[in-house]
XYZ file of C-alpha atoms in Angstrom:
309
model
C 24.485 13.331 -4.710
C 21.765 11.096 -6.650
C 18.583 11.026 -4.681
C 17.120 7.960 -3.582
C 14.651 5.954 -6.242
C 12.917 4.573 -2.901
C 11.793 6.776 -0.462
C 9.144 8.165 1.736
C 9.840 12.039 2.113
C 7.536 13.473 4.909
C 7.243 17.398 5.003
C 5.724 20.122 7.210
C 3.756 23.602 6.295
C 5.389 25.832 9.062
C 3.411 27.184 12.192
C 0.513 25.112 10.850
C -1.458 21.572 10.856
C -0.480 21.125 7.593
C 1.727 17.417 7.282
C 2.332 14.866 4.130
C 4.207 12.162 2.536
C 5.735 11.665 -0.617
C 6.137 7.884 -1.987
C 8.882 7.451 -4.654
C 9.369 3.308 -5.790
C 10.966 1.773 -8.988
C 13.861 -1.109 -8.078
C 11.541 -2.121 -5.329
C 8.545 -2.057 -7.665
C 9.998 -3.744 -10.365
C 11.328 -6.919 -8.162
C 8.163 -7.228 -6.606
C 6.336 -7.470 -9.804
C 8.769 -9.400 -11.575
C 7.616 -12.485 -8.869
C 4.654 -13.258 -11.267
C 3.273 -12.687 -14.934
C 0.775 -10.272 -13.165
C -1.228 -8.937 -16.136
C -0.490 -5.146 -16.652
C -3.392 -3.474 -15.126
C -2.435 -5.492 -11.580
C 0.785 -4.676 -11.905
C -0.084 -0.919 -11.720
C -2.236 -1.486 -9.329
C 0.292 -3.283 -6.864
C 2.237 0.155 -7.493
C -0.361 2.099 -6.356
C -1.195 -0.135 -3.604
C 2.072 -0.275 -2.110
C 2.655 3.361 -2.532
C -0.623 3.839 -0.497
C 0.627 1.289 1.928
C 4.027 3.083 1.862
C 1.736 6.375 2.418
C -0.789 5.662 5.331
C 1.809 3.724 7.802
C 3.774 7.114 7.548
C 0.452 8.592 9.547
C 1.099 6.078 12.234
C 2.920 6.429 15.782
C 3.189 2.592 16.223
C 6.357 -0.040 15.200
C 4.657 -2.336 13.564
C 3.352 -3.250 9.769
C 0.471 -1.726 7.779
C -1.491 -3.483 4.982
C -4.138 -2.784 2.498
C -6.372 -5.909 1.090
C -8.280 -5.918 -1.740
C -10.922 -8.752 -1.832
C -13.775 -9.548 -4.747
C -16.927 -10.594 -3.458
C -17.926 -11.456 -7.012
C -17.214 -15.457 -8.305
C -16.897 -13.733 -11.558
C -14.589 -11.616 -11.380
C -11.369 -11.852 -12.861
C -8.979 -10.434 -9.569
C -9.566 -12.623 -6.394
C -7.307 -10.704 -3.844
C -4.490 -8.388 -4.373
C -2.247 -7.385 -0.678
C 0.564 -4.958 -0.087
C 2.340 -4.579 2.949
C 4.862 -1.387 4.689
C 6.450 -1.868 7.527
C 7.799 1.460 9.930
C 11.665 0.411 9.146
C 10.229 0.665 5.205
C 10.135 -2.799 4.178
C 7.493 -3.343 1.613
C 5.927 -6.434 -0.428
C 2.871 -7.012 -2.200
C 0.785 -10.286 -3.666
C -2.076 -11.033 -6.113
C -4.442 -13.425 -7.387
C -5.949 -13.148 -10.497
C -7.982 -15.582 -13.192
C -5.991 -16.314 -16.159
C -7.297 -19.879 -17.044
C -9.526 -19.537 -20.143
C -8.308 -17.777 -23.456
C -11.133 -15.371 -23.079
C -9.801 -14.496 -19.389
C -6.508 -13.846 -20.778
C -7.914 -11.612 -23.727
C -9.950 -9.791 -21.060
C -6.933 -8.945 -18.821
C -4.817 -8.303 -22.004
C -7.661 -5.668 -23.278
C -7.025 -3.874 -19.453
C -4.274 -0.871 -18.766
C -4.622 1.114 -15.945
C -4.284 0.499 -12.137
C -8.727 1.537 -12.554
C -9.298 -1.088 -15.000
C -7.636 -3.761 -12.116
C -9.523 -2.025 -9.407
C -13.098 -2.263 -11.133
C -12.546 -5.975 -11.043
C -14.126 -5.649 -7.154
C -16.923 -4.541 -9.216
C -19.392 -1.432 -9.046
C -19.491 1.101 -6.080
C -20.423 -1.017 -3.158
C -19.061 -3.940 -4.375
C -15.786 -5.574 -3.397
C -14.004 -5.527 -0.168
C -11.110 -3.412 1.284
C -9.408 -3.547 4.479
C -6.865 -1.856 5.905
C -4.799 -4.210 8.572
C -2.668 -2.698 11.177
C -0.188 -5.302 12.894
C 1.861 -3.721 15.669
C 4.736 -5.427 17.299
C 3.306 -4.779 20.785
C -0.562 -4.779 21.449
C -3.814 -6.097 19.525
C -4.092 -5.969 15.666
C -6.490 -3.760 14.500
C -8.595 -3.706 10.895
C -10.477 -1.128 9.110
C -12.948 -1.937 6.775
C -12.291 0.803 3.725
C -15.912 1.535 2.008
C -15.609 0.978 -2.128
C -17.153 4.565 -2.086
C -15.284 5.751 -5.433
C -14.157 4.204 -8.452
C -10.274 4.413 -7.638
C -8.074 3.533 -4.819
C -6.892 6.887 -3.692
C -9.999 8.744 -3.335
C -11.215 5.492 -1.635
C -8.274 5.717 0.748
C -9.058 9.514 1.250
C -12.581 8.929 2.184
C -11.795 6.611 4.672
C -9.549 8.703 6.723
C -11.972 11.373 6.835
C -15.048 9.342 7.999
C -12.905 7.099 10.472
C -10.213 9.510 11.946
C -11.961 12.689 11.150
C -8.611 14.228 9.310
C -9.108 16.042 5.310
C -6.851 13.831 3.656
C -5.534 14.158 -0.196
C -4.295 11.533 -1.841
C -3.218 10.789 -4.854
C -1.432 7.929 -6.732
C -0.056 6.907 -9.897
C 1.636 4.049 -11.611
C 2.979 3.974 -15.211
C 4.588 -0.279 -14.618
C 7.847 0.575 -14.589
C 7.573 2.920 -11.486
C 5.004 4.407 -8.821
C 4.467 7.007 -7.187
C 1.721 9.432 -4.531
C 1.504 12.138 -2.173
C -0.663 12.269 0.968
C -1.764 15.540 2.440
C -3.692 15.690 6.333
C -4.750 18.487 8.126
C -4.708 17.698 11.437
C -6.567 18.656 13.911
C -6.180 22.060 15.517
C -3.512 22.343 18.849
C -4.964 23.319 22.255
C -3.752 26.806 21.788
C -4.696 27.734 18.032
C -8.446 26.486 19.295
C -8.676 28.409 22.333
C -7.041 31.582 19.906
C -10.250 31.110 17.456
C -13.034 30.533 20.615
C -11.723 34.151 21.285
C -12.143 35.166 17.474
C -7.550 36.182 18.116
C -7.605 34.505 14.732
C -3.936 36.664 13.685
C -1.388 34.242 12.673
C -4.073 31.434 11.851
C -3.851 31.232 7.487
C -7.937 29.654 7.372
C -7.228 29.374 3.848
C -4.429 27.334 4.036
C -6.443 24.120 3.226
C -8.162 25.492 0.563
C -5.012 26.533 -1.171
C -2.899 23.558 -0.532
C -6.078 21.339 -2.032
C -6.112 23.122 -5.474
C -2.162 23.155 -5.207
C -2.248 19.169 -4.844
C -4.867 18.487 -7.688
C -2.525 20.365 -10.228
C -0.472 17.148 -9.858
C 0.384 15.349 -12.804
C -0.043 11.559 -13.701
C 3.549 11.707 -14.668
C 4.992 13.938 -12.178
C 4.240 11.401 -9.390
C 5.661 8.897 -11.360
C 8.841 10.512 -13.094
C 10.141 13.536 -10.570
C 11.976 12.767 -7.414
C 10.156 13.695 -4.199
C 11.566 16.920 -3.398
C 10.844 18.286 -6.609
C 7.279 17.466 -6.294
C 7.616 19.343 -3.205
C 8.982 22.316 -4.571
C 6.665 22.636 -7.534
C 3.645 22.384 -5.734
C 4.512 24.338 -1.969
C 7.485 26.750 -2.990
C 5.776 29.738 -1.967
C 4.668 27.609 1.656
C 7.189 27.802 4.265
C 7.723 23.848 3.998
C 9.748 21.781 6.155
C 11.631 18.232 4.931
C 13.039 16.319 7.496
C 15.498 13.288 6.081
C 13.629 11.122 3.684
C 13.164 7.169 4.619
C 14.467 4.412 2.654
C 11.935 1.650 1.195
C 13.032 -1.684 -0.630
C 11.621 -4.942 -0.696
C 11.533 -7.398 1.865
C 10.105 -11.046 2.588
C 9.714 -12.734 6.163
C 9.165 -16.350 5.097
C 11.280 -18.713 6.298
C 11.653 -22.409 6.919
C 10.094 -22.263 10.508
C 6.921 -20.600 9.753
C 6.245 -23.328 7.113
C 7.257 -25.822 9.583
C 4.268 -24.083 11.347
C 1.887 -24.437 8.191
C 2.498 -28.237 8.104
C 1.879 -28.353 11.813
C -1.911 -26.987 10.823
C -2.537 -28.847 7.855
C -2.008 -32.317 10.125
C 0.827 -35.118 9.672
C -1.787 -37.491 7.463
C -2.163 -35.181 4.766
C 1.312 -33.697 4.301
C 2.770 -37.286 4.094
C 0.302 -38.358 1.003
C 1.252 -35.205 -0.501
C 4.859 -36.220 0.202
C 4.033 -39.728 -1.856
C 2.255 -38.013 -4.481
C 4.961 -35.864 -4.944
C 7.241 -38.362 -5.086
C 9.208 -38.209 -1.817
C 8.837 -33.912 -1.724
C 6.761 -31.783 -0.304
C 7.193 -28.517 -1.839
C 5.925 -24.658 -0.044
C 6.733 -21.955 -2.337
C 6.965 -18.210 -1.419
C 4.608 -15.923 -3.759
C 6.240 -12.716 -2.210
C 10.110 -13.687 -2.925
C 9.958 -17.148 -4.859
C 11.805 -18.887 -2.233
C 10.955 -22.725 -2.183
C 10.896 -24.715 1.080
C 11.338 -28.395 0.614
C 10.485 -31.035 3.351
C 11.148 -35.045 3.070
C 9.028 -37.506 4.822
C 11.718 -37.656 7.438
C 11.827 -34.052 7.697
C 7.913 -34.119 8.100
C 8.085 -37.121 10.406
C 10.476 -34.485 12.784
C 7.831 -31.565 13.134
C 5.751 -33.915 14.456
C 7.528 -35.783 17.024
């Protein structure tokens, strides 16, 4: 049976506090990046962000969604913002805004080929803003600020996991413009029994070299392996000498949450007088389009009046 091309494959190292996920995206990534004429480097950055969001939500025990947002703090930056989102059901989406008004800006994008090139448009290390937004179906939303500590998204996110959750984390991301892949490995806190054994100097059965060994193995993964190999093959190549447990993978697919009802809510926020003015300027119709999926919602003067009735 052919393996899914869009999935998150969880794995565990038996009898250890190590867990991980591998994500591979192809069809859904192509659908998302076909919505707009993205420059190559932004396409690749969105691929890394989609993969990262799909990996990180696997670390949460919530029903809801997780999104990664990048926001430039420099008006001269060619990248305005970018976001990618994944929910617990495996529905993903992404969007970006960039400057391409002048011939000089267009040429600048033409000279950028990698995700790191687009990421660099946030500015130097310490510049730009990155967020992780967690929106549970029940309870309060959470927003974490990710330090711009490195020159690529993967290392910034790994640094954030270590600093915020105190969990050693390895993250590797790759996107070739056609497909994207990534791996996340974490060393979770030891169980009470393991900690007690360590305190009693009863370390038999505890593999103290495991994390060092897994770190070295994971760093051998090549860019093209992440983007072309099946998830099961990646796990086997890296950890075939470990006792790996891998449950059934979770399918990932593009999906959008836009609706006419949400557009009506936005119209209410704009105000009746302003919307009616736009309707008149646009020849009797006010259009709202979804950047994620391309859907267009049209409202006539009568529609607008009905919304405010």
